[in-house]
PDB file of C-alpha atoms in Angstrom:
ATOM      1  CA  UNK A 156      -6.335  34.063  -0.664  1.00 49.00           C
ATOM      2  CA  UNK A 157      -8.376  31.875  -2.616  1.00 56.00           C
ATOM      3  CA  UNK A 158      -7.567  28.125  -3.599  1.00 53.00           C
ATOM      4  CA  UNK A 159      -5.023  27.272  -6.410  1.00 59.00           C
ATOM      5  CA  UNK A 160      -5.957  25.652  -9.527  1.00 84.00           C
ATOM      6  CA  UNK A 161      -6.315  21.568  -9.574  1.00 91.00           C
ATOM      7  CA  UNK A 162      -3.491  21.254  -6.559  1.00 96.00           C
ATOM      8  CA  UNK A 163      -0.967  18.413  -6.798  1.00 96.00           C
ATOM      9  CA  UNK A 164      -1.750  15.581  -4.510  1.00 97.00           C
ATOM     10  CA  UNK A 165       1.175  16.114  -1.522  1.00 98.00           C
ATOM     11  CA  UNK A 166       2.164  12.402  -2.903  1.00 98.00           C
ATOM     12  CA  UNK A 167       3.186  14.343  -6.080  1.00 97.00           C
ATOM     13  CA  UNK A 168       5.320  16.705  -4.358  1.00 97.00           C
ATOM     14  CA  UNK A 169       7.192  14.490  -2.688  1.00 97.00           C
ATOM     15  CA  UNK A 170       7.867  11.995  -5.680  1.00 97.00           C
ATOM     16  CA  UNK A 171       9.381  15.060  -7.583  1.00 97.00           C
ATOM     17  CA  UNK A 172      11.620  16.308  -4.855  1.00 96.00           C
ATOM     18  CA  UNK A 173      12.330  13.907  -2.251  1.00 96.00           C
ATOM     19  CA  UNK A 174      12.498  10.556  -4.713  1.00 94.00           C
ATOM     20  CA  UNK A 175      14.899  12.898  -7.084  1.00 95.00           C
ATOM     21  CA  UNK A 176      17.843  11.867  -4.514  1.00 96.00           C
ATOM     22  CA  UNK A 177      16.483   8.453  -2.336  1.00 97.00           C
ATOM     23  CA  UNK A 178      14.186   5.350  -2.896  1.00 97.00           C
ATOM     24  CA  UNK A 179      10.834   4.898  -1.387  1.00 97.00           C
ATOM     25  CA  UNK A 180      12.433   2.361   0.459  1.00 98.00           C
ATOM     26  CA  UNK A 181      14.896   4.889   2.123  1.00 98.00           C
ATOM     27  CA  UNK A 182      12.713   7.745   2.596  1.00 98.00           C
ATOM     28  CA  UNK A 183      10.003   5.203   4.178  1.00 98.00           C
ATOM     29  CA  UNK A 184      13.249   4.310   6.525  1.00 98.00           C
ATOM     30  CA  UNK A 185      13.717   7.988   7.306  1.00 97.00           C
ATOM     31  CA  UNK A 186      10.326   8.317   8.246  1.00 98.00           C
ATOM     32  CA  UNK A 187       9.887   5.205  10.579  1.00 98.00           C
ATOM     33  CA  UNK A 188       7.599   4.372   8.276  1.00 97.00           C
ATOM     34  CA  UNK A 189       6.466   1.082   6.362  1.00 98.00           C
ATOM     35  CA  UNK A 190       7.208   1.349   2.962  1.00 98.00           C
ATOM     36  CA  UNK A 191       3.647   0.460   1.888  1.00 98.00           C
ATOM     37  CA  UNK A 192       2.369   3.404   3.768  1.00 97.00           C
ATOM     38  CA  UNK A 193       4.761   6.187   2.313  1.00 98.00           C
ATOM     39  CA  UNK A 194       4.235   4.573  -0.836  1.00 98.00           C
ATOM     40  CA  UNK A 195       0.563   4.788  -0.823  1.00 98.00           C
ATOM     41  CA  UNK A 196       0.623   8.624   0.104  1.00 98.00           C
ATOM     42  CA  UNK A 197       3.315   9.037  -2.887  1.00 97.00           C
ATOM     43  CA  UNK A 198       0.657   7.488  -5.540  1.00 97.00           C
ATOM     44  CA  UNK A 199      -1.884   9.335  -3.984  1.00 96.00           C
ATOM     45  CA  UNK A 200      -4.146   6.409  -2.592  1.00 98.00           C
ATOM     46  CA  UNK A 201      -3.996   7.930   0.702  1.00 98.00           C
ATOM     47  CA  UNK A 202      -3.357  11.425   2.426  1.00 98.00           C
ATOM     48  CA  UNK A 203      -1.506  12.712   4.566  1.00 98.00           C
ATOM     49  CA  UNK A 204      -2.313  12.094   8.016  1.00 97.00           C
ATOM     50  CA  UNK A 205      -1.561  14.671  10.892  1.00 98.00           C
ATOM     51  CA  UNK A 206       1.557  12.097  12.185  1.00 98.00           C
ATOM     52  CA  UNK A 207       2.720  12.079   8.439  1.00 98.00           C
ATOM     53  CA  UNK A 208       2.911  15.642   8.486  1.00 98.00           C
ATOM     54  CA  UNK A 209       4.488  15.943  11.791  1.00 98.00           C
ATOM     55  CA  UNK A 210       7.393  13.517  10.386  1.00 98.00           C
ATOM     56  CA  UNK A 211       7.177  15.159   7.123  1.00 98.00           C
ATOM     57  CA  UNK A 212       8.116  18.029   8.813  1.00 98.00           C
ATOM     58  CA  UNK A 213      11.063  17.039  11.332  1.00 98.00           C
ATOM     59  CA  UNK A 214      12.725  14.966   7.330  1.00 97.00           C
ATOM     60  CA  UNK A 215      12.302  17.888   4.919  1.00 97.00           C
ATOM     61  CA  UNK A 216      12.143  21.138   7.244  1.00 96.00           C
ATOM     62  CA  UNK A 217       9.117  22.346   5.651  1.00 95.00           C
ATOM     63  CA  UNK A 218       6.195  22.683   8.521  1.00 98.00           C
ATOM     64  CA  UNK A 219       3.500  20.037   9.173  1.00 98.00           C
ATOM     65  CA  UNK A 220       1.307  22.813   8.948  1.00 98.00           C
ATOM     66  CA  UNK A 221       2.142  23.127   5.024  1.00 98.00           C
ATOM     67  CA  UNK A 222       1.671  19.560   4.609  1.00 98.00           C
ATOM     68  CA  UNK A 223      -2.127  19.999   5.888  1.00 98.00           C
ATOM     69  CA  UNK A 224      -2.585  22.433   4.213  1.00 98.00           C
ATOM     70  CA  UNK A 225      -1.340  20.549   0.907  1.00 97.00           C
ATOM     71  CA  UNK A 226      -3.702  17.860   1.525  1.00 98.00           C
ATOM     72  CA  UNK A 227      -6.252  20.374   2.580  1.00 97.00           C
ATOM     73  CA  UNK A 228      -6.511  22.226  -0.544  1.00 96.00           C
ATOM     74  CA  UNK A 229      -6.019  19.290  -2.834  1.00 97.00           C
ATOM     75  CA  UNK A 230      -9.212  17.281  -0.844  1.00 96.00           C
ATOM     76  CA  UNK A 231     -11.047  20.137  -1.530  1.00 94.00           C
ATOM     77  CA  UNK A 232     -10.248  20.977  -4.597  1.00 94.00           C
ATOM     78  CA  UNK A 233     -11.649  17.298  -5.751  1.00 93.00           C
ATOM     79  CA  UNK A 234     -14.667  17.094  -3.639  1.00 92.00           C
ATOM     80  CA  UNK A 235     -15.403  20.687  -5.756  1.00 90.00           C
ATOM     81  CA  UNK A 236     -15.595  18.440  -9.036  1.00 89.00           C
ATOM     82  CA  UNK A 237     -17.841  15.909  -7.616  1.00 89.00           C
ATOM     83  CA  UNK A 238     -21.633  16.294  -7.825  1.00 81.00           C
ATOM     84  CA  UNK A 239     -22.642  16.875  -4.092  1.00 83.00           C
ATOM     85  CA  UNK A 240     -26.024  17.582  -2.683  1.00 87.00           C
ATOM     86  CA  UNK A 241     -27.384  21.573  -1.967  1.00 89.00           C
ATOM     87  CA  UNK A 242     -27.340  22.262   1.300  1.00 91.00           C
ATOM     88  CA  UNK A 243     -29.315  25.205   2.162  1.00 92.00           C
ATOM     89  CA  UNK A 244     -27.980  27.791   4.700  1.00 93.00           C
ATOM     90  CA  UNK A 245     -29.382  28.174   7.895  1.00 94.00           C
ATOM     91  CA  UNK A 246     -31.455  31.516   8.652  1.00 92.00           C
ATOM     92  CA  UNK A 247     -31.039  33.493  11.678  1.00 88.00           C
ATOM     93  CA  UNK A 248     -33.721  33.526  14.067  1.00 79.00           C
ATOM     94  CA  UNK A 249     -35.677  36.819  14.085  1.00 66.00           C
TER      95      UNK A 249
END
Protein backbone atom coordinates (compact mmCIF):
# COMPACT_ATOMS: atom_id res chain seq x y z
CA UNK A 1 0.00 0.00 0.00
CA UNK A 2 1.55 3.08 -0.92
CA UNK A 3 1.73 6.39 1.25
CA UNK A 4 -1.34 8.74 1.61
CA UNK A 5 -1.42 12.14 0.31
CA UNK A 6 0.25 15.13 2.56
CA UNK A 7 -0.60 13.04 6.03
CA UNK A 8 -1.81 15.05 9.04
CA UNK A 9 0.84 15.56 11.60
CA UNK A 10 -0.40 12.88 14.61
CA UNK A 11 -0.56 16.42 16.63
CA UNK A 12 -3.50 17.14 14.24
CA UNK A 13 -5.30 14.08 14.98
CA UNK A 14 -5.32 14.37 18.32
CA UNK A 15 -6.37 18.17 18.52
CA UNK A 16 -9.53 17.17 16.44
CA UNK A 17 -10.57 14.21 18.48
CA UNK A 18 -9.15 14.07 21.80
CA UNK A 19 -9.25 18.17 22.54
CA UNK A 20 -13.10 17.94 21.14
CA UNK A 21 -14.01 16.66 24.86
CA UNK A 22 -10.73 17.71 27.39
CA UNK A 23 -8.03 20.51 27.66
CA UNK A 24 -4.43 20.06 26.90
CA UNK A 25 -4.04 20.48 30.38
CA UNK A 26 -6.19 17.32 31.17
CA UNK A 27 -5.16 15.11 28.48
CA UNK A 28 -1.34 16.06 29.39
CA UNK A 29 -2.64 14.82 33.07
CA UNK A 30 -3.94 11.60 31.55
CA UNK A 31 -0.84 10.99 29.97
CA UNK A 32 1.65 11.64 32.93
CA UNK A 33 2.78 14.01 30.85
CA UNK A 34 3.98 17.79 31.12
CA UNK A 35 1.74 19.89 29.46
CA UNK A 36 4.49 21.56 27.39
CA UNK A 37 5.38 18.25 25.95
CA UNK A 38 1.80 17.06 24.79
CA UNK A 39 1.36 20.44 23.70
CA UNK A 40 4.31 20.57 21.51
CA UNK A 41 3.37 17.17 19.75
CA UNK A 42 -0.34 18.73 19.33
CA UNK A 43 1.18 21.89 17.27
CA UNK A 44 3.34 19.69 15.60
CA UNK A 45 6.83 21.01 16.89
CA UNK A 46 7.68 17.63 17.91
CA UNK A 47 6.73 13.87 17.12
CA UNK A 48 5.73 11.32 18.59
CA UNK A 49 8.17 9.44 20.45
CA UNK A 50 7.96 5.54 20.93
CA UNK A 51 6.86 6.25 24.97
CA UNK A 52 4.22 8.76 23.53
CA UNK A 53 2.86 6.15 21.51
CA UNK A 54 2.95 3.53 24.07
CA UNK A 55 0.76 6.01 26.38
CA UNK A 56 -1.10 7.10 23.43
CA UNK A 57 -2.10 3.80 23.17
CA UNK A 58 -3.05 2.53 26.85
CA UNK A 59 -5.51 6.65 26.78
CA UNK A 60 -7.26 6.26 23.42
CA UNK A 61 -7.19 2.33 22.67
CA UNK A 62 -5.84 2.81 19.34
CA UNK A 63 -2.25 0.81 19.11
CA UNK A 64 1.17 2.48 19.56
CA UNK A 65 1.92 0.82 16.52
CA UNK A 66 -0.65 3.24 14.59
CA UNK A 67 0.78 6.12 16.25
CA UNK A 68 4.33 5.23 14.57
CA UNK A 69 3.12 4.67 11.90
CA UNK A 70 1.24 8.21 11.88
CA UNK A 71 4.39 9.91 12.52
CA UNK A 72 6.10 7.57 10.16
CA UNK A 73 4.27 8.43 7.14
CA UNK A 74 3.84 12.08 7.90
CA UNK A 75 8.06 12.40 8.44
CA UNK A 76 8.27 10.97 5.29
CA UNK A 77 5.94 12.43 3.51
CA UNK A 78 7.84 15.98 4.30
CA UNK A 79 11.35 14.90 3.91
CA UNK A 80 9.76 13.85 0.13
CA UNK A 81 9.21 17.75 -0.46
CA UNK A 82 12.57 18.76 0.61
CA UNK A 83 15.46 18.93 -1.88
CA UNK A 84 17.78 16.01 -0.69
CA UNK A 85 20.96 14.80 -2.23
CA UNK A 86 21.03 11.55 -5.01
CA UNK A 87 22.23 8.79 -3.56
CA UNK A 88 23.24 6.24 -5.96
CA UNK A 89 22.40 2.52 -5.35
CA UNK A 90 24.86 0.15 -4.57
CA UNK A 91 25.76 -2.61 -7.33
CA UNK A 92 26.11 -6.15 -6.59
CA UNK A 93 29.38 -7.61 -6.77
CA UNK A 94 29.87 -9.83 -9.86
Amino acid sequence: MGMMFNPPHPGEVLADTVLRVMTVTAFAAQLKMTRAAVSRVIHGHAGISAEMALRLGDALGVSAESWIGMQADYDLWQAKKKHRVKVQRIKEAA
